[in-house]
Coordinates of C-alpha atoms and ligand atoms in Angstrom, one line a residue:
X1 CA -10.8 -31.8 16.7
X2 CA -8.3 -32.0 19.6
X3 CA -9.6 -32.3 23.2
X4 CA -6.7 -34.4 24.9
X5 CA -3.4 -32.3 25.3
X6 CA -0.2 -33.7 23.3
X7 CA 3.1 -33.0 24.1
X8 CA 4.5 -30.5 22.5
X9 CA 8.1 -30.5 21.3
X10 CA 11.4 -29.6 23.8
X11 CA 13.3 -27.8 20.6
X12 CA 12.0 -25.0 19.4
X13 CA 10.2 -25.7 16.1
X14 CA 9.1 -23.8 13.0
X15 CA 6.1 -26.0 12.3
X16 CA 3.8 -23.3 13.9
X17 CA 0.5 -25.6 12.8
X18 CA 1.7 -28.7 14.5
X19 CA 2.8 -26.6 17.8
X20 CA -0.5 -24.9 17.5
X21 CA -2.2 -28.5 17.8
X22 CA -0.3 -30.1 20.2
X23 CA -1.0 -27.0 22.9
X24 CA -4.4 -27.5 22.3
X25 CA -7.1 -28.2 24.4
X26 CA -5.6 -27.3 28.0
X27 CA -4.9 -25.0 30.5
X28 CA -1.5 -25.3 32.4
X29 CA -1.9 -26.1 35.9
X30 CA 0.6 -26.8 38.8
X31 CA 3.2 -27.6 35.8
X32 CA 1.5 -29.6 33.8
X33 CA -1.0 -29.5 30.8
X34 CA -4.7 -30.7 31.9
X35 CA -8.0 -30.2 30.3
X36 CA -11.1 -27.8 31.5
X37 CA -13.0 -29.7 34.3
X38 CA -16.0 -29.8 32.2
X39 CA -14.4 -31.8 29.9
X40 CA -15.0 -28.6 27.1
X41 CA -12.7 -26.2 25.0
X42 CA -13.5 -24.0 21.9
X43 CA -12.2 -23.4 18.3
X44 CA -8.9 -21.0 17.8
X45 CA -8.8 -19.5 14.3
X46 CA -6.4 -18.0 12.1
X47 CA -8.3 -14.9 11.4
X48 CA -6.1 -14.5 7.7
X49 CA -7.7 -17.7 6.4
X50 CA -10.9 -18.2 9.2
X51 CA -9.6 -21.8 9.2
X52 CA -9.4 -23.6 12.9
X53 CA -6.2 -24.1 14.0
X54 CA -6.2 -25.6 17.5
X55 CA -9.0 -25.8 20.6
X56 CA -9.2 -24.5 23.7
X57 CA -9.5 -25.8 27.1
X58 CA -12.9 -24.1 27.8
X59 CA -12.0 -22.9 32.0
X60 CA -14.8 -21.9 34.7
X61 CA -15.0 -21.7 38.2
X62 CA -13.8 -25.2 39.3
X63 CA -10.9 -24.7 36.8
X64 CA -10.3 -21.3 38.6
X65 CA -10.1 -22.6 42.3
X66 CA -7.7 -25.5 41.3
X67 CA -5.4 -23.1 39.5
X68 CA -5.7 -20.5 42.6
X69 CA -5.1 -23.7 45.7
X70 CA -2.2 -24.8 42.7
X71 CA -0.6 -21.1 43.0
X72 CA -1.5 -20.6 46.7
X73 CA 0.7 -23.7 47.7
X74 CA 3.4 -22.8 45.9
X75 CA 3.3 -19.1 46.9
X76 CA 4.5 -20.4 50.6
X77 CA 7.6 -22.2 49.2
X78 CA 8.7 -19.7 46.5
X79 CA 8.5 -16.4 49.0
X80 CA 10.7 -18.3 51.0
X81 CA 13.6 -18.4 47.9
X82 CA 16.1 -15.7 47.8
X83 CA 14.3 -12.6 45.9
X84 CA 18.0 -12.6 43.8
X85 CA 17.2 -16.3 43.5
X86 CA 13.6 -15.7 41.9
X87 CA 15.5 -13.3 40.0
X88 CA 18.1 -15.5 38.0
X89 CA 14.6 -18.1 37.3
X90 CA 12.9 -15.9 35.6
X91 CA 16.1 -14.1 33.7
X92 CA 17.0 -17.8 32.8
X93 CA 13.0 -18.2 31.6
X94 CA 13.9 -15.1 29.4
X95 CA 17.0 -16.5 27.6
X96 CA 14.7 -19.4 26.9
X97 CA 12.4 -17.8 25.5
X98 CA 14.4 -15.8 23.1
X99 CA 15.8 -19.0 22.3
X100 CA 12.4 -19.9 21.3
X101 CA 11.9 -16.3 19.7
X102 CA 11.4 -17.4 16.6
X103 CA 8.9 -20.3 17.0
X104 CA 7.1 -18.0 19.3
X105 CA 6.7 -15.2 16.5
X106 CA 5.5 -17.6 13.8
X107 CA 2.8 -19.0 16.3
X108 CA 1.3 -16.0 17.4
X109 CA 1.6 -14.9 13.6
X110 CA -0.6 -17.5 13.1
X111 CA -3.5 -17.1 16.1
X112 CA -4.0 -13.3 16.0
X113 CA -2.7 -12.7 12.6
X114 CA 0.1 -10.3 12.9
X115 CA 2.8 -9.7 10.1
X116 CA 5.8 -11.8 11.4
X117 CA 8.0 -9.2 10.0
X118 CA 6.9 -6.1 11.0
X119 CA 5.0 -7.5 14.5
X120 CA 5.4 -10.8 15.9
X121 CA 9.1 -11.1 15.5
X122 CA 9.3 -7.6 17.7
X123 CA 6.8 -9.0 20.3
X124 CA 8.7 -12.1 20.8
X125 CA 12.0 -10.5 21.3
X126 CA 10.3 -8.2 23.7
X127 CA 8.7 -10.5 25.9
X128 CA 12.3 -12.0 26.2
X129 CA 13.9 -8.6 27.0
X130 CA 11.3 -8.1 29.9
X131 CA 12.1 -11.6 31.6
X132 CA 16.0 -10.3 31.6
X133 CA 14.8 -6.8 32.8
X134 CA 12.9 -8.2 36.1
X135 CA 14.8 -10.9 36.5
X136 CA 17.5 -8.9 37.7
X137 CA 15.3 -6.2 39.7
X138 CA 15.4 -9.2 42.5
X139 CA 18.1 -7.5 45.2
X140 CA 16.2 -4.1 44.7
X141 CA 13.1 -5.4 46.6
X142 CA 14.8 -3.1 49.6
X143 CA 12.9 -1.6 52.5
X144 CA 14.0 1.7 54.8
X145 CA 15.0 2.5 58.1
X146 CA 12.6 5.0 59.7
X147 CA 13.9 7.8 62.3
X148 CA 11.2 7.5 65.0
X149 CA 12.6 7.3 68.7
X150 CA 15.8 6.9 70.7
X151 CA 16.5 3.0 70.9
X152 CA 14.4 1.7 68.7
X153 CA 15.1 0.8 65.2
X154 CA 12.1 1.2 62.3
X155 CA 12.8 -0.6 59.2
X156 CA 10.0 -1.4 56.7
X157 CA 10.2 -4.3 54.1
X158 CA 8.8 -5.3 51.2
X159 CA 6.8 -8.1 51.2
X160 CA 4.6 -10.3 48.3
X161 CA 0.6 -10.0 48.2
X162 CA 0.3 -13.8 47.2
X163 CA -2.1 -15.2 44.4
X164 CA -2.1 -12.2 41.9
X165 CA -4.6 -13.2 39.0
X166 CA -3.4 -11.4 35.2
X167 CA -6.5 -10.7 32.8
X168 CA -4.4 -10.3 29.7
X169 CA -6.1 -9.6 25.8
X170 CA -5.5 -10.6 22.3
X171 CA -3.3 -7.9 20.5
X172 CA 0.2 -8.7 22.5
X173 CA -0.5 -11.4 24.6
X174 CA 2.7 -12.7 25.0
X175 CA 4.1 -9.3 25.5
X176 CA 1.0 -8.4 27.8
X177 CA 1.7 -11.3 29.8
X178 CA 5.2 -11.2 30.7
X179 CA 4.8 -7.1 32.2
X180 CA 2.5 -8.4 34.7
X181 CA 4.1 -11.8 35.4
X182 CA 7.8 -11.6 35.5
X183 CA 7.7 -8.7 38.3
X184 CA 4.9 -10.4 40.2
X185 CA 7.2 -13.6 40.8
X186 CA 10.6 -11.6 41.1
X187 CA 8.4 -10.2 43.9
X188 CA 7.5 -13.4 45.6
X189 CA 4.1 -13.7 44.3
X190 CA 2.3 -16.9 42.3
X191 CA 0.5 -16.1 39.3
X192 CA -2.8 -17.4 37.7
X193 CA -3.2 -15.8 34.3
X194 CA -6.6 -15.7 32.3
X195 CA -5.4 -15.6 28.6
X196 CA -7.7 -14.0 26.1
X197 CA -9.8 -16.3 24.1
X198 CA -8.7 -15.4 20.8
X199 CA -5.0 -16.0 21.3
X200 CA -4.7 -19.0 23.9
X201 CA -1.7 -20.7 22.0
X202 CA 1.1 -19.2 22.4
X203 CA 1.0 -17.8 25.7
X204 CA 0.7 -21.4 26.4
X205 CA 3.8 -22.2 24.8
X206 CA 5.5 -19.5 26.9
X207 CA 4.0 -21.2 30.1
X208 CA 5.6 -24.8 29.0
X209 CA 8.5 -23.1 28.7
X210 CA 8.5 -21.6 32.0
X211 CA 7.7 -24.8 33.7
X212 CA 11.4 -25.9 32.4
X213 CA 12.8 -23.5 35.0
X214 CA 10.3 -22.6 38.0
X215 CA 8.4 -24.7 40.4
X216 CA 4.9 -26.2 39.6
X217 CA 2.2 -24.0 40.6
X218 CA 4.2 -21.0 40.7
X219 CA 2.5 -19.9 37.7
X220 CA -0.3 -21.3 35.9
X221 CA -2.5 -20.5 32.9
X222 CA -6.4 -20.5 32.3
X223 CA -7.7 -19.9 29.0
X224 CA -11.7 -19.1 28.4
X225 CA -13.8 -16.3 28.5
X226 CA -14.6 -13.3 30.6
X227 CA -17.2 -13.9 32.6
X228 CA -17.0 -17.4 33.2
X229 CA -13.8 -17.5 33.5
X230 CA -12.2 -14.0 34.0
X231 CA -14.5 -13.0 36.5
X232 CA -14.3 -16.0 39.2
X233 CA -10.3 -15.3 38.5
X234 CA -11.1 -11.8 39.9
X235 CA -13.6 -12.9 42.3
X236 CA -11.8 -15.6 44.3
X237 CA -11.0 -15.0 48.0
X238 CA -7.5 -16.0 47.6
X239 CA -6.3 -13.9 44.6
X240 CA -5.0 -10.7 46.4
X241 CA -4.0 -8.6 43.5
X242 CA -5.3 -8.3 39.7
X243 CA -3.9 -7.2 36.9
X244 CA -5.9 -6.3 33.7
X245 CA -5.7 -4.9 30.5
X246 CA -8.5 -4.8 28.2
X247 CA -11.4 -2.5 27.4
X248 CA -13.0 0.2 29.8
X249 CA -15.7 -1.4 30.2
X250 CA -14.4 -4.5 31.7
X251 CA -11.8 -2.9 33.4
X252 CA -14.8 -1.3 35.2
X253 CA -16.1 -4.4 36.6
X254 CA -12.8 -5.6 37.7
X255 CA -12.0 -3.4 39.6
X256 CA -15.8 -3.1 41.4
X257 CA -15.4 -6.8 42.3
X258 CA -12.1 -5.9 43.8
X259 CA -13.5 -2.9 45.7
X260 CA -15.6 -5.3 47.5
X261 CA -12.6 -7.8 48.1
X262 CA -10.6 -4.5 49.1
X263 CA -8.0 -5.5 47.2
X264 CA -5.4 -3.9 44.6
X265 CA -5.9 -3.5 40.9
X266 CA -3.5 -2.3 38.0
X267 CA -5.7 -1.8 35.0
X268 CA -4.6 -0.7 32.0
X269 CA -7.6 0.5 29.5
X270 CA -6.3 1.9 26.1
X271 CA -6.2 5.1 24.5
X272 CA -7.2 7.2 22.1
X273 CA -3.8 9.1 21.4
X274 CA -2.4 12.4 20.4
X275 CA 0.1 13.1 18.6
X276 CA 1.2 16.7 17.5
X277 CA 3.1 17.5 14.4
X278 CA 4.5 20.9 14.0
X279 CA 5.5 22.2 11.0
X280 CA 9.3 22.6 12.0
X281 CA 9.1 18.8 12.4
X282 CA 12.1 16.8 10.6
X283 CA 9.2 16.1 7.7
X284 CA 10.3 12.3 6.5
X285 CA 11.1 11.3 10.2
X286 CA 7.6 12.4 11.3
X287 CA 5.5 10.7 8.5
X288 CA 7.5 7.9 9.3
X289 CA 6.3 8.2 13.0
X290 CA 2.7 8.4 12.0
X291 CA 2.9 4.9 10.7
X292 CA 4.7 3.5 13.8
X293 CA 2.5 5.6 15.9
X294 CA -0.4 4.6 14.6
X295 CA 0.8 0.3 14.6
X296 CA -0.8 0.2 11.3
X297 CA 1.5 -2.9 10.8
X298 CA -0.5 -4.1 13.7
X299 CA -4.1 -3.2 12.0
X300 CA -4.3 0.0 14.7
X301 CA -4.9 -2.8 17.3
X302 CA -3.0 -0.9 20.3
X303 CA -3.8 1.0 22.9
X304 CA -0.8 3.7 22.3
X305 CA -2.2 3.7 18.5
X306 CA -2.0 7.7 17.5
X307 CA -5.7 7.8 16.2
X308 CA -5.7 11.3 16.6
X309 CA -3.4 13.1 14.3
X310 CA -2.9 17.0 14.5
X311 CA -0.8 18.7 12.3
X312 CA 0.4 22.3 12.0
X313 CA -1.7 23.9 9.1
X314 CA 1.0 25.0 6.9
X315 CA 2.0 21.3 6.2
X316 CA -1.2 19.7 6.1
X317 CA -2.0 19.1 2.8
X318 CA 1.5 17.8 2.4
X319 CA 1.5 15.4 5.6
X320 CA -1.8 13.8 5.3
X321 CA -0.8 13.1 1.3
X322 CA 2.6 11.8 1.8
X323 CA 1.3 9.9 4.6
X324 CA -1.4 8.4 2.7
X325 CA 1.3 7.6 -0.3
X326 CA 3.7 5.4 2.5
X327 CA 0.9 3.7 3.9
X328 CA -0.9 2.8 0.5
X329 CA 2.6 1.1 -0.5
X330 CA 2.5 -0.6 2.4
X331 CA 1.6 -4.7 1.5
X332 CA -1.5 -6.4 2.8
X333 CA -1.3 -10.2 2.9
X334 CA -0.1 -13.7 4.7
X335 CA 0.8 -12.8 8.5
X336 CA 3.6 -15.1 7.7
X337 CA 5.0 -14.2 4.2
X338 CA 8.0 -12.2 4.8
X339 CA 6.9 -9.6 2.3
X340 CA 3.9 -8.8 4.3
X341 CA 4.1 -5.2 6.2
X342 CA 0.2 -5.5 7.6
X343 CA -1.8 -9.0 8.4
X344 CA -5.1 -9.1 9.7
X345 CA -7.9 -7.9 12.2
X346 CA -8.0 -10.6 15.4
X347 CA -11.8 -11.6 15.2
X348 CA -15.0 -11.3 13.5
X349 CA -16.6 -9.2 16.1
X350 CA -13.7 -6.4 16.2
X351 CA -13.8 -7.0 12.2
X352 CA -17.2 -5.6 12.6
X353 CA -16.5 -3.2 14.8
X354 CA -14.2 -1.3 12.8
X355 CA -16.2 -1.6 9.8
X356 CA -19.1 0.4 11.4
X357 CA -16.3 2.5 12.4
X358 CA -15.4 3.7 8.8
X359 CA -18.8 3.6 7.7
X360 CA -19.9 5.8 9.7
X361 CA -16.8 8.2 9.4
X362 CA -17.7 7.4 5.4
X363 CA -21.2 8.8 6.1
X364 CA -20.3 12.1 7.6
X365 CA -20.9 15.2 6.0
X366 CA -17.5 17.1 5.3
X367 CA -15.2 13.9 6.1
X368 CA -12.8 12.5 4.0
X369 CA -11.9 8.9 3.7
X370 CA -8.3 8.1 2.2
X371 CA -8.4 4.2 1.9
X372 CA -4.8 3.0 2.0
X373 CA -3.4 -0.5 0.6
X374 CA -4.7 -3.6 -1.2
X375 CA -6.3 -5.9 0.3
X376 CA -4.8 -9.5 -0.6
X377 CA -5.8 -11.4 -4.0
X378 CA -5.1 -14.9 -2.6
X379 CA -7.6 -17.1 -3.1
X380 CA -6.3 -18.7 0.3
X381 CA -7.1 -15.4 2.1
X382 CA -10.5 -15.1 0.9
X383 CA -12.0 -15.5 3.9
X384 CA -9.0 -13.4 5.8
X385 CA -10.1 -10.6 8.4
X386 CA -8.4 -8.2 6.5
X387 CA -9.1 -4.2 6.6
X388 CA -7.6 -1.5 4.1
X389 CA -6.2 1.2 6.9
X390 CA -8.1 4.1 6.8
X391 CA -7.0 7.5 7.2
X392 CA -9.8 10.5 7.7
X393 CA -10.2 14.3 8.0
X394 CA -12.5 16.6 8.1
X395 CA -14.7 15.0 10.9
X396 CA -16.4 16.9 13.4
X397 CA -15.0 16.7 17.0
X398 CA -17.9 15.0 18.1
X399 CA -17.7 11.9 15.8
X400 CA -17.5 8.8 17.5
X401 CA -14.6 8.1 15.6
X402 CA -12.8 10.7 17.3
X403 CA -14.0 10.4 20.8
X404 CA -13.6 6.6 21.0
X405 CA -11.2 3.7 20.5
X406 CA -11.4 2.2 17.4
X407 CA -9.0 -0.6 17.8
X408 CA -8.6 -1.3 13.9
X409 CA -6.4 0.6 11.5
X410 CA -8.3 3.9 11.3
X411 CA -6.6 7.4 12.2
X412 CA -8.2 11.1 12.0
X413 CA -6.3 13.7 10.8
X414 CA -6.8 17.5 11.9
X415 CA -5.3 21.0 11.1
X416 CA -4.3 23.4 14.2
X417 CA -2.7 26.7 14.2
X418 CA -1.3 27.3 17.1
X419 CA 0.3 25.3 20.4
X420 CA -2.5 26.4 23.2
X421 CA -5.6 25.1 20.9
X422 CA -4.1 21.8 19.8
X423 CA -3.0 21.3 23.3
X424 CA -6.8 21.6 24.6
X425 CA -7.3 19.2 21.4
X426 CA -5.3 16.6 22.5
X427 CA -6.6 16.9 26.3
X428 CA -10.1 16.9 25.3
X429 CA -10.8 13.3 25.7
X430 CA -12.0 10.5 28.1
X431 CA -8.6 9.0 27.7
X432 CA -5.1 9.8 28.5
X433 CA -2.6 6.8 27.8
X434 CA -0.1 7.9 25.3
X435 CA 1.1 11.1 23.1
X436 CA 3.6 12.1 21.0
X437 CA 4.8 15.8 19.9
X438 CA 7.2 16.8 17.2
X439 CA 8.8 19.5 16.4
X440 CA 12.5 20.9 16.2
X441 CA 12.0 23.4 18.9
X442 CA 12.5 21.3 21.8
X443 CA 11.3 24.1 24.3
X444 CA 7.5 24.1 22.8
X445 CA 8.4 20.0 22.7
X446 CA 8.9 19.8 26.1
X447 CA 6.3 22.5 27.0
X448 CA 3.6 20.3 25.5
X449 CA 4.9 17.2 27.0
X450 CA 4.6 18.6 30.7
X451 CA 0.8 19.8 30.0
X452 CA -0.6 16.9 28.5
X453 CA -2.5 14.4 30.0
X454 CA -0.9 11.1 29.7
X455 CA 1.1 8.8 31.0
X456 CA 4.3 9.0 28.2
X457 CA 4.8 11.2 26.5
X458 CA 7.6 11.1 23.5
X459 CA 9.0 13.7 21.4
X460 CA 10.3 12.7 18.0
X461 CA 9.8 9.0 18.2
X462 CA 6.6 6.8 19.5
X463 CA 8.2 3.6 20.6
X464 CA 6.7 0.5 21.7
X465 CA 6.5 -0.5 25.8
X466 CA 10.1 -0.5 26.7
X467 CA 11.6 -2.6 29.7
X468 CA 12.7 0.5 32.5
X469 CA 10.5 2.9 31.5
X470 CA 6.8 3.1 33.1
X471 CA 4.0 2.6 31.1
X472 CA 0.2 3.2 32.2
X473 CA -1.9 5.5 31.5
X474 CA -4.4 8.4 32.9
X475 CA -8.1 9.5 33.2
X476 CA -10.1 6.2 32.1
X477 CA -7.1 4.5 30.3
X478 CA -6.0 3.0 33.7
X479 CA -4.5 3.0 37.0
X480 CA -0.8 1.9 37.9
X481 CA 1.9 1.2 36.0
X482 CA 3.8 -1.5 34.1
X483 CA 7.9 -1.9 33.1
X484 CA 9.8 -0.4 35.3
X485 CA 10.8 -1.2 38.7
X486 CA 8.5 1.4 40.5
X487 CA 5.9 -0.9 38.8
X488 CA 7.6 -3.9 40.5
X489 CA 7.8 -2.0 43.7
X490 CA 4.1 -0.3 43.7
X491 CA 2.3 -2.8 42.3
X492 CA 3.6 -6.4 43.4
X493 CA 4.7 -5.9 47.1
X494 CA 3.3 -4.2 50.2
X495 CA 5.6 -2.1 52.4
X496 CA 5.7 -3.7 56.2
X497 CA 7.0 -1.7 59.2
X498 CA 8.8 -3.6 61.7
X499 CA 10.0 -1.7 64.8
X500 CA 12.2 -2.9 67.6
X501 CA 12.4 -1.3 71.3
X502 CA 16.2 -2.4 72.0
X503 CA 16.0 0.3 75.3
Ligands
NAI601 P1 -12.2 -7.3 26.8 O1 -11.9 -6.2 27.7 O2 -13.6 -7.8 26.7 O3 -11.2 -8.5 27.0 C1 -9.9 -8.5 27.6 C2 -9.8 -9.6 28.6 O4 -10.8 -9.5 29.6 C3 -10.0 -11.0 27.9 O5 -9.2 -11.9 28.5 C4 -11.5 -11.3 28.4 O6 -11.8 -12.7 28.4 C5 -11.5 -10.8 29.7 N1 -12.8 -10.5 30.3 C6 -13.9 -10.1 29.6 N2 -15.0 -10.0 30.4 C7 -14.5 -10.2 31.6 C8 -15.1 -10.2 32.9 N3 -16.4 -9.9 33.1 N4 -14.4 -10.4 34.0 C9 -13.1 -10.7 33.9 N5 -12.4 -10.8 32.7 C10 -13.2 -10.5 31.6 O7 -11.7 -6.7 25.3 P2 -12.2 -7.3 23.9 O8 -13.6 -7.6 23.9 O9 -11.2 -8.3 23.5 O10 -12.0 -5.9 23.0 C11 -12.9 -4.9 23.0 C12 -12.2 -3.5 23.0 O11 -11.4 -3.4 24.2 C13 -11.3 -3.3 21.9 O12 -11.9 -2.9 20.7 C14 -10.4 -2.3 22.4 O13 -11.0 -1.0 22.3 C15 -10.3 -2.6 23.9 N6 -9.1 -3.4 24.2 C16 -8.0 -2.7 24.7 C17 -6.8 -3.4 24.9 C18 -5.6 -2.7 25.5 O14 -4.5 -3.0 25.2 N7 -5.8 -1.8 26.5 C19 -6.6 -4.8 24.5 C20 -7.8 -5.4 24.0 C21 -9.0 -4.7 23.8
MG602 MG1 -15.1 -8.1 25.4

């Protein structure tokens, strides 16, 4: 058991176990590792073999205000830096982290779990990619003149909120992270992030190596869990902006506590996702798509994950058997063996959360289960959180497993027969994140794309959050966006008016 931080290594490092112990135990504070207040932390796991791999400083309200005075401070001197300025520190924390890309993949393989190969490698690279992308969005923090009156000028400027506290999950942290950091100090903000207590490691890394580049206090991490710790994140007087993403239901009292502080909130919920296969669709491409779509490399754990399939009758049979086919050949097994397309479910909870999932789905009259994969014979995976994907038809509209998110590898497969009823299909839910359509006729593509209700929409593909493009969704999936620049602009700064009387 490690309670007392160690250093961890300056060169990046494939021993992802010994990194994983010597960021334990702490959160990162003013630059600089230190332990919870109350002397506390908690066990991380490697959900593939349930074995503890590192602790946890255990944060609560005292940790809380010293990260918040730690950002405050700071937030005076770094507001003050040339926005291109805050701009080239955080593009030069990106190159360091892609320098690092590869330790960083291995260790978050190892906390939640996902396949290097098909999963943590891409999140690494991506966090990297969205340092670059802000870090150069620093000279577009631009104002406008406003026409008002002869001999007076009107200009409004864009200017920082201050403290902004992040609420980040499990299933991307690093990734997570980095949308809601990187434009909130390009911006002239500080940060205090609450990481999720199932992955505390390597965003912690991430943090150490940020510390290389930007001034103490500018950002600072707090790992423990939601409502000792997340909540008197969101609470505190001084933090005037959060950003969450997580499950409805916390997002829900998030954003109440920041109602009474008055204060803006980006929330971003999760999904349950169309997506819409016509028959005229380029057939290998879109079976294809239905993997990505669905992240089963990633267990299903993803908000954008395409849990509601709909395909054009006269292909049905066909799709949902050559679907099945690729994803039983996909391999189950050791998040960090190279040969392994899927790894494992985060945590015991969600493990049993999905499992009542398919039970249920398995118990419903008319429904089909298609169980897909192996799970792993390793003896050293015995004990592994590990969940064949699932794929189902034949279930009522009202199932639960079609009205909620599942967050596991389970998708639901329905026939349609024509564009206007699959269209109120796909709309016919609480949520409204993510969708995809395809189809060679790009008219009925596009046509779709404009109706539905969601934040992105893609035709013929179903790529991951990419830097430039704005990402957020609709209805209960969330409020805001992340990405781009308007998210930069909208959700990091406030817009003063200044006006002059030179008459
Ligand atoms: P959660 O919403 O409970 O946790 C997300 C983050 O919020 C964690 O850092 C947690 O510590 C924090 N939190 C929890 N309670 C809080 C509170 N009262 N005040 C402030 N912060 C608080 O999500 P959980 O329990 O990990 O997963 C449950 C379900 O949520 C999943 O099955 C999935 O459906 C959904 N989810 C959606 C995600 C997305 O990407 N939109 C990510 C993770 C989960
Ligand atoms: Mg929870």
């Amino acid at each position: 058991m490690l309670d007392r931080p160690l250093t961890p290594p300056d060169a990046p490092t494939l021993d992802e176990r010994a990194l994983a112990r010597a960021l334990s135990g702490a959160h990162f504070i003013d630059g600089a590792f230190v332990p919870a207040g109350s002397g506390r932390s908690f066990a991380v796991h490697n959900p593939a073999t349930g074995e503890e791999i590192g602790r946890a400083a255990d944060g609560d309200g005292t940790d809380v205000a010293t990260a918040v005075e730690s950002a405050a401070t700071a937030q005076r001197a770094w507001a003050k830096l040339p926005a291109r300025k805050r701009g080239a520190l955080v593009a030069k924390c990106g190159a360091l982290i892609s320098a690092h890309a590869e330790e960083l993949a291995r260790l978050i393989a190892l906390e939640t779990g996902k396949a290097l190969r098909t999963e943590s490698r891409v999140e690494a690279n991506v966090v990297a990619d969205i340092f670059e992308f802000f870090g150069g969005l620093g000279s577009e923090l631009k104002g406008e003149s406003v026409p008002f009156a002869p001999d007076t000028l009107s200009v409004t400027v864009r200017e920082p909120l201050g403290v902004v506290g992040a609420i980040i999950p499990w299933n991307v942290p690093m990734l997570l992270m980095a949308l809601k950091i990187a434009p909130a100090l390009v911006a002239g903000n500080t940060v205090v992030v609450k990481s999720a207590e199932e992955a505390p490691l390597a965003v912690l890394r991430v943090c150490e190596l940020m510390n290389r580049v930007l001034p103490p206090g500018t950002f600072n991490m707090l790992s423990g869990f939601g409502p000792e710790c997340g909540a008197p994140l969101v609470a505190h007087p001084k933090v005037r902006k959060v950003t969450f993403t997580g499950s409805v239901e916390v997002g829900r009292i998030v954003y109440q506590t920041a109602a009474a502080k008055i204060i803006p909130v980006t929330l971003e919920l999760g999904g349950k996702s169309p997506m819409i296969v016509f028959a005229d669709c380029d057939f290998e491409k879109t079976v294809m798509g239905a993997i990505t779509s669905m992240r089963f490399t990633r267990q299903g754990q993803s908000c954008t994950a395409a849990s509601r399939i709909y395909v054009e009758r006269p292909i049905f049979d066909r799709f949902v058997a050559a679907l099945a086919a690729k994803v039983d050949a996909m391999v189950m097994g050791d998040p960090l063996d190279e040969k392994t397309d899927i790894g494992t479910i985060i945590s015991a909870g969600q493990f049993e959360k999905v499992r009542g999932f398919i039970e249920e789905g398995r118990a419903t009259k008319g429904a089909t289960a298609l169980a897909c994969s192996r799970l792993p014979e390793d003896a050293a995976l015995r004990k592994g959180l590990f969940i064949q994907p699932h794929i189902f038809t034949g279930l009522p509209d009202d199932s639960r497993l079609v009205r909620e998110e599942i967050f596991g590898p389970v998708t639901t497969v329905f026939p349609f027969d024509d564009a206007e009823s699959v269209l109120a299909a796909a709309n016919d839910s609480e949520y409204g994140l993510a969708a995809s359509v395809w189809t060679n006729d790009l008219k009925r593509g596009l046509s779709l794309a404009h109706r539905i209700e969601a934040g992105l929409v893609q035709i013929n593909q179903n790529l991951v959050v990419q830097a430039n493009l704005s990402y957020g969704g609709v209805k209960s999936s969330g409020l805001g966006k992340e990405a781009s620049l308007e998210a930069m602009l909208e959700h990091f700064t406030h817009k003063k008016t200044i006006m002059v009387n030179y008459g």
